[in-house]
């Protein structure tokens, strides 16, 4: 029900924006984000893995400390290492006004879902805002309930990429820095920045694309040595060494993992082919394609380790932009309509497989402080 209300309000907001009713459009957009964020805050504490691992204890600790410095010192003990400063600061600020963890998770949801709504506005010329948000809810929102720090870092990636495409380096650095402040693994965002630079600065698009794919292959090959180096130097948590050391913790189905990645790649490849026939080259679309290509090459690693699958999200999240951009390449009304319908059915199936059949780390059946879907 919450998803349908959000889609409905997003559609109204987008329509009003076309008629230049900006104020009313923004008000309805904020309402849509608030409705979705209610799920984040109202859920029971058994919904989502990170809540039980560190979420509740971090906020409870923040609520009983008298200074940010004292909270920081105690957080080092909670995380058995250096905690992310952005997440710690958010906990501390909210704990000055409330001691209820549900309110904290609601506000954290407002941040994550709100930034994603801002992303739809940024990319509105490249793709439909409604379809972008639809992709976010059906492909990523369930996972965001498991991730507290990293979900924020992931959505910060998309504004960073946007400002990179507009050559606004200061804003891109700001969003990238904020992503790292919420999860140190966001240091991986250096790679898409380099990829985009390679794609956009080359006078021969075909050669640039080939080089990007070759570079992506090398990246996958050297990922494990990079994780060793990053873990040794404190950039990554030691849990990312689980895969390297042979520990297997993920229950991700290889078939589902490939299915959710393959069709978007085919869509984006078709869109890139359409661009080529029209004599144009879009570095952003190609970046989405290459990042999705990396994501599918990582499947043999992702299905063995839950920690590694979280690293793959930095590449897979580009599908949220790439799929709507590909649909936007279809010129005819009915072509776009059936493409959108097909993608919607596909994403609903993926959502059902990931959240209902597999449970997505037990976020389904969903239960909250006011209701239960058992």
mmCIF file of C-alpha atoms in Angstrom:
data_model
loop_
_atom_site.group_PDB
_atom_site.id
_atom_site.type_symbol
_atom_site.label_atom_id
_atom_site.label_comp_id
_atom_site.label_asym_id
_atom_site.label_seq_id
_atom_site.Cartn_x
_atom_site.Cartn_y
_atom_site.Cartn_z
ATOM 1 C CA UNK A 1 0.000 0.000 0.000
ATOM 2 C CA UNK A 2 2.814 2.403 0.899
ATOM 3 C CA UNK A 3 4.484 1.719 -2.458
ATOM 4 C CA UNK A 4 1.298 2.466 -4.402
ATOM 5 C CA UNK A 5 0.706 5.709 -2.508
ATOM 6 C CA UNK A 6 4.299 6.759 -3.172
ATOM 7 C CA UNK A 7 4.006 5.992 -6.902
ATOM 8 C CA UNK A 8 0.715 7.862 -7.103
ATOM 9 C CA UNK A 9 2.086 10.960 -5.363
ATOM 10 C CA UNK A 10 5.286 10.868 -7.438
ATOM 11 C CA UNK A 11 3.201 10.785 -10.629
ATOM 12 C CA UNK A 12 1.157 13.798 -9.506
ATOM 13 C CA UNK A 13 4.310 15.683 -8.506
ATOM 14 C CA UNK A 14 5.934 15.030 -11.887
ATOM 15 C CA UNK A 15 2.797 16.091 -13.765
ATOM 16 C CA UNK A 16 2.560 19.335 -11.797
ATOM 17 C CA UNK A 17 6.205 20.073 -12.553
ATOM 18 C CA UNK A 18 5.413 19.928 -16.274
ATOM 19 C CA UNK A 19 2.764 22.593 -15.743
ATOM 20 C CA UNK A 20 5.306 24.702 -13.790
ATOM 21 C CA UNK A 21 3.459 24.291 -10.489
ATOM 22 C CA UNK A 22 6.788 23.955 -8.683
ATOM 23 C CA UNK A 23 5.715 24.709 -5.109
ATOM 24 C CA UNK A 24 2.796 22.261 -5.119
ATOM 25 C CA UNK A 25 4.965 19.701 -6.912
ATOM 26 C CA UNK A 26 7.629 19.924 -4.193
ATOM 27 C CA UNK A 27 5.028 19.660 -1.404
ATOM 28 C CA UNK A 28 3.563 16.481 -2.911
ATOM 29 C CA UNK A 29 7.064 15.091 -3.499
ATOM 30 C CA UNK A 30 7.937 15.638 0.166
ATOM 31 C CA UNK A 31 4.688 13.897 1.115
ATOM 32 C CA UNK A 32 5.611 10.903 -1.072
ATOM 33 C CA UNK A 33 9.032 10.636 0.574
ATOM 34 C CA UNK A 34 7.455 10.902 4.032
ATOM 35 C CA UNK A 35 4.951 8.127 3.284
ATOM 36 C CA UNK A 36 7.725 5.770 2.188
ATOM 37 C CA UNK A 37 9.924 6.711 5.153
ATOM 38 C CA UNK A 38 7.166 5.706 7.574
ATOM 39 C CA UNK A 39 8.058 2.103 6.719
ATOM 40 C CA UNK A 40 11.664 2.767 7.721
ATOM 41 C CA UNK A 41 10.666 4.136 11.102
ATOM 42 C CA UNK A 42 7.664 1.997 12.008
ATOM 43 C CA UNK A 43 9.285 -1.384 11.357
ATOM 44 C CA UNK A 44 9.963 -3.779 14.196
ATOM 45 C CA UNK A 45 13.580 -4.215 15.207
ATOM 46 C CA UNK A 46 13.779 -7.686 13.669
ATOM 47 C CA UNK A 47 13.416 -6.125 10.200
ATOM 48 C CA UNK A 48 16.868 -5.528 8.747
ATOM 49 C CA UNK A 49 20.274 -6.977 9.608
ATOM 50 C CA UNK A 50 22.169 -3.822 10.601
ATOM 51 C CA UNK A 51 19.614 -2.813 13.244
ATOM 52 C CA UNK A 52 20.519 -5.818 15.369
ATOM 53 C CA UNK A 53 24.239 -5.638 14.656
ATOM 54 C CA UNK A 54 24.895 -1.997 15.504
ATOM 55 C CA UNK A 55 21.839 0.189 14.778
ATOM 56 C CA UNK A 56 20.015 0.120 18.104
ATOM 57 C CA UNK A 57 23.074 0.061 20.338
ATOM 58 C CA UNK A 58 24.649 2.988 18.483
ATOM 59 C CA UNK A 59 21.597 5.210 18.887
ATOM 60 C CA UNK A 60 21.011 4.119 22.479
ATOM 61 C CA UNK A 61 24.620 4.978 23.286
ATOM 62 C CA UNK A 62 24.236 8.376 21.624
ATOM 63 C CA UNK A 63 21.130 9.053 23.723
ATOM 64 C CA UNK A 64 22.952 8.600 27.047
ATOM 65 C CA UNK A 65 26.198 10.447 26.248
ATOM 66 C CA UNK A 66 26.712 14.104 27.077
ATOM 67 C CA UNK A 67 29.190 15.040 24.364
ATOM 68 C CA UNK A 68 29.991 14.132 20.786
ATOM 69 C CA UNK A 69 33.570 13.294 21.765
ATOM 70 C CA UNK A 70 32.406 10.851 24.450
ATOM 71 C CA UNK A 71 30.001 9.240 21.984
ATOM 72 C CA UNK A 72 32.794 8.941 19.423
ATOM 73 C CA UNK A 73 35.054 7.154 21.914
ATOM 74 C CA UNK A 74 32.305 4.693 22.841
ATOM 75 C CA UNK A 75 31.471 4.135 19.157
ATOM 76 C CA UNK A 76 35.035 2.962 18.581
ATOM 77 C CA UNK A 77 34.351 0.173 21.070
ATOM 78 C CA UNK A 78 30.992 -0.675 19.476
ATOM 79 C CA UNK A 79 32.473 -0.978 15.988
ATOM 80 C CA UNK A 80 35.805 -2.396 17.164
ATOM 81 C CA UNK A 81 37.461 0.208 14.975
ATOM 82 C CA UNK A 82 37.007 3.675 13.543
ATOM 83 C CA UNK A 83 33.297 4.422 12.918
ATOM 84 C CA UNK A 84 32.059 6.492 9.992
ATOM 85 C CA UNK A 85 31.854 10.137 11.167
ATOM 86 C CA UNK A 86 28.792 11.072 9.109
ATOM 87 C CA UNK A 87 26.675 8.291 10.586
ATOM 88 C CA UNK A 88 27.945 8.975 14.107
ATOM 89 C CA UNK A 89 27.158 12.692 13.796
ATOM 90 C CA UNK A 90 23.631 11.970 12.534
ATOM 91 C CA UNK A 91 23.005 9.647 15.494
ATOM 92 C CA UNK A 92 24.254 12.229 17.949
ATOM 93 C CA UNK A 93 22.260 15.140 16.514
ATOM 94 C CA UNK A 94 18.978 13.203 16.444
ATOM 95 C CA UNK A 95 19.589 11.826 19.955
ATOM 96 C CA UNK A 96 19.547 15.422 21.260
ATOM 97 C CA UNK A 97 15.837 15.597 20.407
ATOM 98 C CA UNK A 98 14.560 12.061 20.989
ATOM 99 C CA UNK A 99 15.543 8.743 22.542
ATOM 100 C CA UNK A 100 13.168 6.696 20.367
ATOM 101 C CA UNK A 101 15.068 4.557 17.799
ATOM 102 C CA UNK A 102 11.959 4.436 15.596
ATOM 103 C CA UNK A 103 12.187 8.193 15.077
ATOM 104 C CA UNK A 104 15.880 7.866 14.232
ATOM 105 C CA UNK A 105 15.167 5.222 11.581
ATOM 106 C CA UNK A 106 12.346 7.377 10.218
ATOM 107 C CA UNK A 107 14.701 10.358 9.836
ATOM 108 C CA UNK A 108 17.394 8.126 8.343
ATOM 109 C CA UNK A 109 14.737 6.972 5.864
ATOM 110 C CA UNK A 110 13.890 10.593 5.099
ATOM 111 C CA UNK A 111 17.554 11.200 4.282
ATOM 112 C CA UNK A 112 17.901 8.140 2.048
ATOM 113 C CA UNK A 113 14.524 8.389 0.321
ATOM 114 C CA UNK A 114 14.725 12.179 0.175
ATOM 115 C CA UNK A 115 18.106 12.196 -1.559
ATOM 116 C CA UNK A 116 16.727 9.651 -4.001
ATOM 117 C CA UNK A 117 13.810 11.994 -4.741
ATOM 118 C CA UNK A 118 16.375 14.750 -5.334
ATOM 119 C CA UNK A 119 18.117 12.362 -7.741
ATOM 120 C CA UNK A 120 14.919 12.023 -9.784
ATOM 121 C CA UNK A 121 14.839 15.806 -10.114
ATOM 122 C CA UNK A 122 18.509 15.969 -11.144
ATOM 123 C CA UNK A 123 18.096 13.340 -13.854
ATOM 124 C CA UNK A 124 14.655 14.509 -15.017
ATOM 125 C CA UNK A 125 15.983 15.482 -18.473
ATOM 126 C CA UNK A 126 17.565 12.067 -18.995
ATOM 127 C CA UNK A 127 14.692 9.897 -17.752
ATOM 128 C CA UNK A 128 11.241 9.871 -16.172
ATOM 129 C CA UNK A 129 11.405 10.739 -12.438
ATOM 130 C CA UNK A 130 8.577 8.299 -11.711
ATOM 131 C CA UNK A 131 10.371 5.401 -13.407
ATOM 132 C CA UNK A 132 13.627 6.256 -11.622
ATOM 133 C CA UNK A 133 11.873 6.147 -8.245
ATOM 134 C CA UNK A 134 10.007 3.011 -9.260
ATOM 135 C CA UNK A 135 13.346 1.328 -10.004
ATOM 136 C CA UNK A 136 14.679 2.496 -6.646
ATOM 137 C CA UNK A 137 11.751 1.093 -4.668
ATOM 138 C CA UNK A 138 11.509 -2.263 -6.436
ATOM 139 C CA UNK A 139 15.229 -2.959 -6.896
ATOM 140 C CA UNK A 140 16.879 -1.276 -3.923
ATOM 141 C CA UNK A 141 14.496 -0.155 -1.178
ATOM 142 C CA UNK A 142 14.211 -3.614 0.389
ATOM 143 C CA UNK A 143 17.980 -3.851 0.616
ATOM 144 C CA UNK A 144 18.139 -0.364 2.148
ATOM 145 C CA UNK A 145 16.184 -1.706 5.135
ATOM 146 C CA UNK A 146 19.119 -4.030 5.802
ATOM 147 C CA UNK A 147 21.742 -1.333 5.327
ATOM 148 C CA UNK A 148 21.823 1.732 7.570
ATOM 149 C CA UNK A 149 25.133 3.463 6.860
ATOM 150 C CA UNK A 150 25.750 2.091 3.389
ATOM 151 C CA UNK A 151 22.269 2.848 2.065
ATOM 152 C CA UNK A 152 23.014 6.549 2.576
ATOM 153 C CA UNK A 153 26.430 6.206 0.929
ATOM 154 C CA UNK A 154 24.857 4.459 -2.058
ATOM 155 C CA UNK A 155 22.231 7.096 -2.783
ATOM 156 C CA UNK A 156 24.889 9.813 -2.385
ATOM 157 C CA UNK A 157 26.704 8.146 -5.281
ATOM 158 C CA UNK A 158 24.029 9.175 -7.786
ATOM 159 C CA UNK A 159 24.227 12.970 -7.221
ATOM 160 C CA UNK A 160 28.015 12.617 -7.305
ATOM 161 C CA UNK A 161 27.826 11.029 -10.756
ATOM 162 C CA UNK A 162 25.360 13.665 -11.952
ATOM 163 C CA UNK A 163 27.552 16.599 -10.955
ATOM 164 C CA UNK A 164 30.509 14.793 -12.482
ATOM 165 C CA UNK A 165 28.664 14.717 -15.820
ATOM 166 C CA UNK A 166 28.003 18.456 -15.509
ATOM 167 C CA UNK A 167 31.702 19.123 -14.814
ATOM 168 C CA UNK A 168 30.839 20.515 -11.374
ATOM 169 C CA UNK A 169 33.800 18.936 -9.636
ATOM 170 C CA UNK A 170 33.299 20.697 -6.308
ATOM 171 C CA UNK A 171 29.773 19.334 -5.887
ATOM 172 C CA UNK A 172 30.878 15.886 -7.070
ATOM 173 C CA UNK A 173 33.675 15.832 -4.477
ATOM 174 C CA UNK A 174 31.239 16.998 -1.778
ATOM 175 C CA UNK A 175 28.739 14.206 -2.465
ATOM 176 C CA UNK A 176 31.528 11.632 -2.778
ATOM 177 C CA UNK A 177 33.049 12.808 0.504
ATOM 178 C CA UNK A 178 29.686 12.573 2.267
ATOM 179 C CA UNK A 179 29.270 9.033 0.905
ATOM 180 C CA UNK A 180 32.624 8.007 2.388
ATOM 181 C CA UNK A 181 31.684 9.682 5.690
ATOM 182 C CA UNK A 182 28.718 7.297 5.959
ATOM 183 C CA UNK A 183 30.550 4.173 4.783
ATOM 184 C CA UNK A 184 34.273 3.848 4.203
ATOM 185 C CA UNK A 185 33.720 1.287 1.430
ATOM 186 C CA UNK A 186 32.468 4.182 -0.731
ATOM 187 C CA UNK A 187 36.147 4.748 -1.520
ATOM 188 C CA UNK A 188 35.296 2.424 -4.429
ATOM 189 C CA UNK A 189 33.584 5.416 -6.070
ATOM 190 C CA UNK A 190 37.022 6.459 -7.291
ATOM 191 C CA UNK A 191 36.627 3.819 -9.990
ATOM 192 C CA UNK A 192 33.407 5.136 -11.649
ATOM 193 C CA UNK A 193 34.897 8.640 -11.529
ATOM 194 C CA UNK A 194 37.912 7.402 -13.464
ATOM 195 C CA UNK A 195 35.661 5.439 -15.828
ATOM 196 C CA UNK A 196 33.534 8.468 -16.629
ATOM 197 C CA UNK A 197 36.630 10.561 -17.249
ATOM 198 C CA UNK A 198 37.860 7.892 -19.671
ATOM 199 C CA UNK A 199 34.520 7.775 -21.490
ATOM 200 C CA UNK A 200 33.914 11.513 -21.719
ATOM 201 C CA UNK A 201 37.377 12.717 -22.692
ATOM 202 C CA UNK A 202 37.952 10.394 -25.632
ATOM 203 C CA UNK A 203 37.347 11.524 -29.215
ATOM 204 C CA UNK A 204 36.616 7.951 -30.316
ATOM 205 C CA UNK A 205 33.563 6.677 -28.369
ATOM 206 C CA UNK A 206 33.907 3.082 -29.603
ATOM 207 C CA UNK A 207 37.520 2.891 -28.465
ATOM 208 C CA UNK A 208 36.636 4.556 -25.175
ATOM 209 C CA UNK A 209 33.907 1.981 -24.562
ATOM 210 C CA UNK A 210 36.263 -0.899 -25.361
ATOM 211 C CA UNK A 211 38.903 0.482 -23.024
ATOM 212 C CA UNK A 212 36.301 0.914 -20.300
ATOM 213 C CA UNK A 213 35.217 -2.725 -20.600
ATOM 214 C CA UNK A 214 38.831 -3.923 -20.560
ATOM 215 C CA UNK A 215 39.549 -1.763 -17.532
ATOM 216 C CA UNK A 216 36.451 -3.167 -15.833
ATOM 217 C CA UNK A 217 37.689 -6.708 -16.407
ATOM 218 C CA UNK A 218 41.034 -5.812 -14.849
ATOM 219 C CA UNK A 219 39.204 -4.230 -11.918
ATOM 220 C CA UNK A 220 37.328 -7.467 -11.213
ATOM 221 C CA UNK A 221 40.567 -9.457 -11.425
ATOM 222 C CA UNK A 222 42.357 -7.169 -8.976
ATOM 223 C CA UNK A 223 39.404 -6.651 -6.620
ATOM 224 C CA UNK A 224 40.522 -9.259 -4.089
ATOM 225 C CA UNK A 225 44.087 -7.884 -3.801
ATOM 226 C CA UNK A 226 42.539 -4.425 -3.418
ATOM 227 C CA UNK A 227 40.315 -5.652 -0.572
ATOM 228 C CA UNK A 228 43.351 -7.155 1.153
ATOM 229 C CA UNK A 229 45.192 -3.853 0.856
ATOM 230 C CA UNK A 230 42.187 -1.751 1.939
ATOM 231 C CA UNK A 231 41.438 -4.009 4.913
ATOM 232 C CA UNK A 232 45.076 -4.003 6.019
ATOM 233 C CA UNK A 233 45.143 -0.199 5.947
ATOM 234 C CA UNK A 234 41.826 0.197 7.783
ATOM 235 C CA UNK A 235 39.762 1.430 4.812
ATOM 236 C CA UNK A 236 37.490 -1.630 4.848
ATOM 237 C CA UNK A 237 36.058 -3.553 7.755
ATOM 238 C CA UNK A 238 37.632 -6.960 8.347
ATOM 239 C CA UNK A 239 34.356 -8.650 7.348
ATOM 240 C CA UNK A 240 35.251 -8.077 3.684
ATOM 241 C CA UNK A 241 38.127 -10.496 4.185
ATOM 242 C CA UNK A 242 35.612 -13.305 4.764
ATOM 243 C CA UNK A 243 35.474 -14.050 1.062
ATOM 244 C CA UNK A 244 39.243 -13.877 0.676
ATOM 245 C CA UNK A 245 39.709 -16.247 3.606
ATOM 246 C CA UNK A 246 37.190 -18.711 2.188
ATOM 247 C CA UNK A 247 34.219 -17.975 4.455
ATOM 248 C CA UNK A 248 30.862 -18.187 2.693
ATOM 249 C CA UNK A 249 27.883 -16.430 4.231
ATOM 250 C CA UNK A 250 25.521 -15.435 1.428
ATOM 251 C CA UNK A 251 22.345 -17.282 0.441
ATOM 252 C CA UNK A 252 21.893 -15.294 -2.760
ATOM 253 C CA UNK A 253 20.557 -17.447 -5.614
ATOM 254 C CA UNK A 254 22.873 -17.384 -8.674
ATOM 255 C CA UNK A 255 19.846 -17.500 -11.005
ATOM 256 C CA UNK A 256 18.196 -14.505 -9.348
ATOM 257 C CA UNK A 257 21.528 -12.697 -9.194
ATOM 258 C CA UNK A 258 22.049 -13.073 -12.943
ATOM 259 C CA UNK A 259 18.406 -12.393 -13.857
ATOM 260 C CA UNK A 260 18.251 -9.036 -12.069
ATOM 261 C CA UNK A 261 21.411 -7.922 -13.889
ATOM 262 C CA UNK A 262 21.146 -9.395 -17.383
ATOM 263 C CA UNK A 263 17.956 -7.771 -18.692
ATOM 264 C CA UNK A 264 18.973 -4.219 -17.665
ATOM 265 C CA UNK A 265 22.313 -4.753 -19.421
ATOM 266 C CA UNK A 266 20.503 -5.802 -22.601
ATOM 267 C CA UNK A 267 18.238 -2.742 -22.353
ATOM 268 C CA UNK A 268 21.188 -0.408 -21.905
ATOM 269 C CA UNK A 269 23.152 -2.089 -24.696
ATOM 270 C CA UNK A 270 20.174 -1.586 -27.012
ATOM 271 C CA UNK A 271 19.939 2.080 -25.991
ATOM 272 C CA UNK A 272 23.658 2.554 -26.674
ATOM 273 C CA UNK A 273 23.146 0.947 -30.097
ATOM 274 C CA UNK A 274 20.285 3.361 -30.816
ATOM 275 C CA UNK A 275 22.563 6.256 -29.883
ATOM 276 C CA UNK A 276 25.240 4.959 -32.225
ATOM 277 C CA UNK A 277 22.794 4.766 -35.138
ATOM 278 C CA UNK A 278 21.766 8.355 -34.427
ATOM 279 C CA UNK A 279 25.365 9.502 -34.424
ATOM 280 C CA UNK A 280 25.519 10.347 -30.730
ATOM 281 C CA UNK A 281 27.389 9.063 -27.700
ATOM 282 C CA UNK A 282 26.211 9.471 -24.101
ATOM 283 C CA UNK A 283 29.028 8.880 -21.582
ATOM 284 C CA UNK A 284 26.490 8.619 -18.733
ATOM 285 C CA UNK A 285 24.551 5.813 -20.414
ATOM 286 C CA UNK A 286 27.801 4.041 -21.248
ATOM 287 C CA UNK A 287 28.920 4.421 -17.624
ATOM 288 C CA UNK A 288 25.658 2.811 -16.454
ATOM 289 C CA UNK A 289 26.247 -0.037 -18.910
ATOM 290 C CA UNK A 290 29.870 -0.594 -17.894
ATOM 291 C CA UNK A 291 29.045 -0.449 -14.171
ATOM 292 C CA UNK A 292 26.251 -2.991 -14.685
ATOM 293 C CA UNK A 293 28.683 -5.133 -16.668
ATOM 294 C CA UNK A 294 31.100 -5.088 -13.722
ATOM 295 C CA UNK A 295 28.228 -6.007 -11.411
ATOM 296 C CA UNK A 296 27.343 -9.111 -13.400
ATOM 297 C CA UNK A 297 31.008 -10.158 -13.632
ATOM 298 C CA UNK A 298 31.127 -10.032 -9.830
ATOM 299 C CA UNK A 299 28.237 -12.524 -9.453
ATOM 300 C CA UNK A 300 30.526 -15.545 -8.726
ATOM 301 C CA UNK A 301 31.917 -13.563 -5.785
ATOM 302 C CA UNK A 302 28.645 -11.978 -4.688
ATOM 303 C CA UNK A 303 26.742 -15.266 -4.339
ATOM 304 C CA UNK A 304 29.373 -16.554 -1.894
ATOM 305 C CA UNK A 305 29.718 -13.620 0.476
ATOM 306 C CA UNK A 306 27.116 -11.235 1.852
ATOM 307 C CA UNK A 307 29.808 -8.659 2.631
ATOM 308 C CA UNK A 308 31.062 -8.795 -0.948
ATOM 309 C CA UNK A 309 27.530 -8.468 -2.306
ATOM 310 C CA UNK A 310 27.306 -5.149 -0.472
ATOM 311 C CA UNK A 311 30.389 -3.882 -2.300
ATOM 312 C CA UNK A 312 28.737 -4.845 -5.578
ATOM 313 C CA UNK A 313 25.887 -2.436 -4.832
ATOM 314 C CA UNK A 314 28.128 0.515 -5.740
ATOM 315 C CA UNK A 315 28.049 -0.800 -9.305
ATOM 316 C CA UNK A 316 24.556 -2.284 -9.424
ATOM 317 C CA UNK A 317 22.820 0.859 -8.200
ATOM 318 C CA UNK A 318 23.534 2.495 -11.561
ATOM 319 C CA UNK A 319 20.707 0.346 -12.957
ATOM 320 C CA UNK A 320 18.329 2.761 -11.244
ATOM 321 C CA UNK A 321 19.443 5.416 -13.739
ATOM 322 C CA UNK A 322 20.383 3.203 -16.690
ATOM 323 C CA UNK A 323 17.014 1.450 -17.066
ATOM 324 C CA UNK A 324 14.899 4.659 -17.252
ATOM 325 C CA UNK A 325 17.458 6.253 -19.584
ATOM 326 C CA UNK A 326 17.157 3.249 -21.907
ATOM 327 C CA UNK A 327 13.363 3.485 -21.959
ATOM 328 C CA UNK A 328 13.691 7.167 -22.785
ATOM 329 C CA UNK A 329 15.544 6.245 -25.983
ATOM 330 C CA UNK A 330 12.344 4.722 -27.407
ATOM 331 C CA UNK A 331 10.715 7.441 -29.514
ATOM 332 C CA UNK A 332 7.175 6.147 -30.066
ATOM 333 C CA UNK A 333 4.558 6.537 -27.333
ATOM 334 C CA UNK A 334 3.413 2.924 -27.493
ATOM 335 C CA UNK A 335 6.991 1.712 -27.623
ATOM 336 C CA UNK A 336 7.783 3.555 -24.386
ATOM 337 C CA UNK A 337 4.495 2.395 -22.853
ATOM 338 C CA UNK A 338 5.126 -1.309 -23.483
ATOM 339 C CA UNK A 339 8.806 -0.967 -22.553
ATOM 340 C CA UNK A 340 7.804 0.603 -19.242
ATOM 341 C CA UNK A 341 5.135 -2.052 -18.660
ATOM 342 C CA UNK A 342 7.585 -4.861 -19.411
ATOM 343 C CA UNK A 343 10.239 -3.420 -17.099
ATOM 344 C CA UNK A 344 7.632 -2.890 -14.361
ATOM 345 C CA UNK A 345 6.522 -6.541 -14.572
ATOM 346 C CA UNK A 346 10.169 -7.625 -14.575
ATOM 347 C CA UNK A 347 10.991 -5.558 -11.482
ATOM 348 C CA UNK A 348 7.894 -6.762 -9.618
ATOM 349 C CA UNK A 349 9.004 -10.355 -10.297
ATOM 350 C CA UNK A 350 12.522 -9.549 -9.068
ATOM 351 C CA UNK A 351 11.102 -7.839 -5.985
ATOM 352 C CA UNK A 352 8.934 -10.908 -5.277
ATOM 353 C CA UNK A 353 11.854 -13.325 -5.710
ATOM 354 C CA UNK A 354 14.229 -11.290 -3.563
ATOM 355 C CA UNK A 355 11.893 -10.160 -0.796
ATOM 356 C CA UNK A 356 9.093 -12.738 -0.582
ATOM 357 C CA UNK A 357 10.733 -15.984 -1.733
ATOM 358 C CA UNK A 358 14.249 -15.368 -0.406
ATOM 359 C CA UNK A 359 13.171 -13.029 2.401
ATOM 360 C CA UNK A 360 16.011 -10.560 1.736
ATOM 361 C CA UNK A 361 17.593 -11.282 5.125
ATOM 362 C CA UNK A 362 14.171 -11.683 6.738
ATOM 363 C CA UNK A 363 12.701 -8.260 5.934
ATOM 364 C CA UNK A 364 9.617 -10.135 4.682
ATOM 365 C CA UNK A 365 7.025 -10.723 6.002
ATOM 366 C CA UNK A 366 7.177 -7.084 7.085
ATOM 367 C CA UNK A 367 5.965 -6.169 10.547
ATOM 368 C CA UNK A 368 5.748 -2.794 12.224
ATOM 369 C CA UNK A 369 4.815 -1.201 15.516
ATOM 370 C CA UNK A 370 1.232 -0.712 14.288
ATOM 371 C CA UNK A 371 0.673 -3.814 12.191
ATOM 372 C CA UNK A 372 2.013 -7.167 11.062
ATOM 373 C CA UNK A 373 1.891 -8.788 7.622
ATOM 374 C CA UNK A 374 2.374 -12.288 8.989
#
